[in-house]
Amino acid sequence: MPRPEVVVRSARTPDVRAVRALTAPLADERVLVAKEAVAYYEGLQEMVVAEVDGQVVGCGALHVFWEDLAEVRTLAVSADARGLGVGSAVLTELLRRAREVGVRRVFCLTFETRFFGAHGFLEIEGTPVAPEVFAELLRSHDDGVAEFLDLARVKPNTLGNSRMILHL
């Protein structure tokens, strides 16, 4: 049986309910960090959704940290759509967008090391930025940036997942 077509597009405000439905079980399992609805609306312009037969079955976001660095966030696929290439389609689009805006490195915080590894991501230790960039990033209030920097203040909140990076 042929795979269904996966369509990846920019997220729109009506998609937030579906995105929250996709991510809630993963947040309950502590695979993703739980977010309030307002956070999804605030980050909507960074997000894409994947549809199969007109239904939202996947999502992900690209958040730029610095001139050459961004993070893949909130990559999720519905249980019913796993194995259909939805996650790969979402990640491919996010990496395309990263290249389009000039990003050369993409970070993720994940339990899915095999998935991201298959797409070229490598686990990292420490913080792979120059000291002057580190100092600038310290000024960010974003927890994703703090996780990238491996700051002690986020350790109680992290889920125990791996830090990975891809050089584009």
mmCIF file of C-alpha atoms in Angstrom:
data_model
loop_
_atom_site.group_PDB
_atom_site.id
_atom_site.type_symbol
_atom_site.label_atom_id
_atom_site.label_comp_id
_atom_site.label_asym_id
_atom_site.label_seq_id
_atom_site.Cartn_x
_atom_site.Cartn_y
_atom_site.Cartn_z
ATOM 1 C CA MET A 1 0.000 0.000 0.000
ATOM 2 C CA PRO A 2 1.468 3.416 -0.957
ATOM 3 C CA ARG A 3 2.317 5.953 1.721
ATOM 4 C CA PRO A 4 -0.127 8.824 2.001
ATOM 5 C CA GLU A 5 1.065 12.235 0.889
ATOM 6 C CA VAL A 6 2.477 14.377 3.707
ATOM 7 C CA VAL A 7 1.944 18.105 3.186
ATOM 8 C CA VAL A 8 4.048 20.456 5.333
ATOM 9 C CA ARG A 9 2.999 24.080 5.549
ATOM 10 C CA SER A 10 3.284 27.130 7.780
ATOM 11 C CA ALA A 11 1.080 26.903 10.853
ATOM 12 C CA ARG A 12 -1.954 29.152 11.164
ATOM 13 C CA THR A 13 -3.894 30.213 14.242
ATOM 14 C CA PRO A 14 -6.636 27.572 13.756
ATOM 15 C CA ASP A 15 -3.895 24.884 13.896
ATOM 16 C CA VAL A 16 -2.975 25.654 17.509
ATOM 17 C CA ARG A 17 -5.732 23.407 18.895
ATOM 18 C CA ALA A 18 -4.454 20.474 16.824
ATOM 19 C CA VAL A 19 -0.839 21.207 17.805
ATOM 20 C CA ARG A 20 -1.802 21.253 21.472
ATOM 21 C CA ALA A 21 -3.638 17.933 21.026
ATOM 22 C CA LEU A 22 -0.496 16.459 19.412
ATOM 23 C CA THR A 23 1.888 17.732 22.058
ATOM 24 C CA ALA A 24 -0.196 17.208 25.223
ATOM 25 C CA PRO A 25 0.352 13.427 25.465
ATOM 26 C CA LEU A 26 4.085 13.917 24.893
ATOM 27 C CA ALA A 27 4.210 16.592 27.596
ATOM 28 C CA ASP A 28 2.327 14.228 29.937
ATOM 29 C CA GLU A 29 4.993 11.572 29.230
ATOM 30 C CA ARG A 30 7.693 14.245 29.809
ATOM 31 C CA VAL A 31 9.007 13.821 26.272
ATOM 32 C CA LEU A 32 8.207 17.463 25.458
ATOM 33 C CA VAL A 33 8.108 20.434 27.784
ATOM 34 C CA ALA A 34 4.517 21.437 28.563
ATOM 35 C CA LYS A 35 3.537 24.849 27.182
ATOM 36 C CA GLU A 36 0.598 27.117 27.726
ATOM 37 C CA ALA A 37 -1.638 27.910 24.751
ATOM 38 C CA VAL A 38 -0.275 31.446 24.617
ATOM 39 C CA ALA A 39 3.228 30.096 23.949
ATOM 40 C CA TYR A 40 2.009 28.320 20.812
ATOM 41 C CA TYR A 41 0.360 31.486 19.538
ATOM 42 C CA GLU A 42 3.465 33.557 20.321
ATOM 43 C CA GLY A 43 5.656 31.095 18.408
ATOM 44 C CA LEU A 44 3.228 30.487 15.569
ATOM 45 C CA GLN A 45 5.399 32.171 12.926
ATOM 46 C CA GLU A 46 8.208 29.727 13.727
ATOM 47 C CA MET A 47 5.975 26.655 13.380
ATOM 48 C CA VAL A 48 5.033 24.308 10.583
ATOM 49 C CA VAL A 49 2.400 21.592 10.584
ATOM 50 C CA ALA A 50 2.182 18.390 8.594
ATOM 51 C CA GLU A 51 -1.093 17.152 7.194
ATOM 52 C CA VAL A 52 -2.160 13.790 5.891
ATOM 53 C CA ASP A 53 -5.554 13.730 4.175
ATOM 54 C CA GLY A 54 -6.238 17.245 5.468
ATOM 55 C CA GLN A 55 -5.638 16.350 9.126
ATOM 56 C CA VAL A 56 -2.799 17.873 11.173
ATOM 57 C CA VAL A 57 -0.647 14.910 12.232
ATOM 58 C CA GLY A 58 2.690 16.580 12.941
ATOM 59 C CA CYS A 59 4.327 19.840 13.898
ATOM 60 C CA GLY A 60 7.649 21.461 14.592
ATOM 61 C CA ALA A 61 9.244 24.868 14.986
ATOM 62 C CA LEU A 62 12.522 26.564 14.175
ATOM 63 C CA HIS A 63 13.672 29.155 16.710
ATOM 64 C CA VAL A 64 16.702 31.284 15.760
ATOM 65 C CA PHE A 65 19.142 31.869 18.639
ATOM 66 C CA TRP A 66 21.961 33.702 16.915
ATOM 67 C CA GLU A 67 23.192 34.664 13.459
ATOM 68 C CA ASP A 68 24.284 31.105 12.662
ATOM 69 C CA LEU A 69 22.348 29.056 15.228
ATOM 70 C CA ALA A 70 18.752 27.876 15.603
ATOM 71 C CA GLU A 71 16.830 25.219 17.522
ATOM 72 C CA VAL A 72 14.304 22.679 16.292
ATOM 73 C CA ARG A 73 11.479 22.776 18.844
ATOM 74 C CA THR A 74 8.242 20.955 19.481
ATOM 75 C CA LEU A 75 8.736 18.294 16.814
ATOM 76 C CA ALA A 76 5.796 15.949 17.345
ATOM 77 C CA VAL A 77 3.914 13.358 15.308
ATOM 78 C CA SER A 78 0.589 11.771 16.203
ATOM 79 C CA ALA A 79 0.784 8.129 17.258
ATOM 80 C CA ASP A 80 -1.424 7.160 14.289
ATOM 81 C CA ALA A 81 0.952 8.781 11.781
ATOM 82 C CA ARG A 82 4.274 7.443 13.067
ATOM 83 C CA GLY A 83 6.219 5.555 10.434
ATOM 84 C CA LEU A 84 4.713 7.544 7.561
ATOM 85 C CA GLY A 85 7.659 9.941 7.192
ATOM 86 C CA VAL A 86 5.850 12.830 8.885
ATOM 87 C CA GLY A 87 8.689 13.643 11.298
ATOM 88 C CA SER A 88 11.252 13.563 8.499
ATOM 89 C CA ALA A 89 9.088 15.799 6.322
ATOM 90 C CA VAL A 90 8.700 18.346 9.133
ATOM 91 C CA LEU A 91 12.423 18.281 9.961
ATOM 92 C CA THR A 92 13.384 18.623 6.293
ATOM 93 C CA GLU A 93 11.215 21.733 5.997
ATOM 94 C CA LEU A 94 12.632 23.245 9.191
ATOM 95 C CA LEU A 95 16.190 22.652 7.947
ATOM 96 C CA ARG A 96 15.276 24.227 4.595
ATOM 97 C CA ARG A 97 13.993 27.285 6.460
ATOM 98 C CA ALA A 98 17.161 27.378 8.577
ATOM 99 C CA ARG A 99 19.285 27.502 5.437
ATOM 100 C CA GLU A 100 16.991 30.137 3.939
ATOM 101 C CA VAL A 101 17.528 32.537 6.856
ATOM 102 C CA GLY A 102 21.292 31.932 6.960
ATOM 103 C CA VAL A 103 21.587 29.523 9.880
ATOM 104 C CA ARG A 104 24.569 27.151 9.675
ATOM 105 C CA ARG A 105 23.967 25.087 12.836
ATOM 106 C CA VAL A 106 20.745 23.624 14.174
ATOM 107 C CA PHE A 107 20.392 22.428 17.769
ATOM 108 C CA CYS A 108 17.814 20.120 19.324
ATOM 109 C CA LEU A 109 17.104 18.749 22.778
ATOM 110 C CA THR A 110 15.662 15.275 22.305
ATOM 111 C CA PHE A 111 15.093 11.714 23.440
ATOM 112 C CA GLU A 112 14.880 10.688 19.765
ATOM 113 C CA THR A 113 18.626 10.460 19.189
ATOM 114 C CA ARG A 114 18.286 7.749 16.523
ATOM 115 C CA PHE A 115 15.835 9.861 14.510
ATOM 116 C CA PHE A 116 17.938 13.018 14.678
ATOM 117 C CA GLY A 117 21.154 11.024 14.219
ATOM 118 C CA ALA A 118 19.725 9.585 10.999
ATOM 119 C CA HIS A 119 19.351 13.185 9.814
ATOM 120 C CA GLY A 120 22.984 14.053 10.592
ATOM 121 C CA PHE A 121 22.669 15.468 14.122
ATOM 122 C CA LEU A 122 25.452 14.612 16.583
ATOM 123 C CA GLU A 123 25.335 14.621 20.380
ATOM 124 C CA ILE A 124 27.275 17.475 21.962
ATOM 125 C CA GLU A 125 28.961 18.239 25.249
ATOM 126 C CA GLY A 126 29.638 21.733 26.511
ATOM 127 C CA THR A 127 28.647 24.781 24.505
ATOM 128 C CA PRO A 128 29.853 25.027 20.903
ATOM 129 C CA VAL A 129 29.933 28.818 20.624
ATOM 130 C CA ALA A 130 32.663 31.415 20.968
ATOM 131 C CA PRO A 131 32.997 33.084 24.398
ATOM 132 C CA GLU A 132 31.649 36.405 23.099
ATOM 133 C CA VAL A 133 28.532 34.680 21.694
ATOM 134 C CA PHE A 134 28.108 32.760 24.955
ATOM 135 C CA ALA A 135 28.152 36.093 26.821
ATOM 136 C CA GLU A 136 25.477 37.518 24.500
ATOM 137 C CA LEU A 137 23.294 34.404 24.723
ATOM 138 C CA LEU A 138 23.407 34.596 28.524
ATOM 139 C CA ARG A 139 21.236 37.710 28.194
ATOM 140 C CA SER A 140 18.374 35.685 26.718
ATOM 141 C CA HIS A 141 15.396 34.805 28.913
ATOM 142 C CA ASP A 142 14.539 31.835 26.677
ATOM 143 C CA ASP A 143 14.830 28.451 28.404
ATOM 144 C CA GLY A 144 15.812 26.822 25.105
ATOM 145 C CA VAL A 145 18.856 29.065 24.937
ATOM 146 C CA ALA A 146 19.683 28.191 28.560
ATOM 147 C CA GLU A 147 19.401 24.485 27.699
ATOM 148 C CA PHE A 148 21.688 24.975 24.705
ATOM 149 C CA LEU A 149 24.211 26.727 26.962
ATOM 150 C CA ASP A 150 23.829 23.839 29.440
ATOM 151 C CA LEU A 151 23.203 26.272 32.291
ATOM 152 C CA ALA A 152 22.670 24.860 35.765
ATOM 153 C CA ARG A 153 19.519 26.952 36.284
ATOM 154 C CA VAL A 154 17.551 24.825 33.790
ATOM 155 C CA LYS A 155 18.815 21.450 34.957
ATOM 156 C CA PRO A 156 15.939 20.893 37.406
ATOM 157 C CA ASN A 157 13.509 21.531 34.528
ATOM 158 C CA THR A 158 15.166 19.517 31.784
ATOM 159 C CA LEU A 159 13.727 16.155 30.941
ATOM 160 C CA GLY A 160 17.011 14.254 30.821
ATOM 161 C CA ASN A 161 17.243 14.281 27.054
ATOM 162 C CA SER A 162 20.262 14.640 24.775
ATOM 163 C CA ARG A 163 21.641 17.822 23.266
ATOM 164 C CA MET A 164 22.364 17.407 19.556
ATOM 165 C CA ILE A 165 23.565 19.668 16.750
ATOM 166 C CA LEU A 166 23.684 19.569 12.957
ATOM 167 C CA HIS A 167 26.127 21.591 10.865
ATOM 168 C CA LEU A 168 24.384 22.570 7.637
#
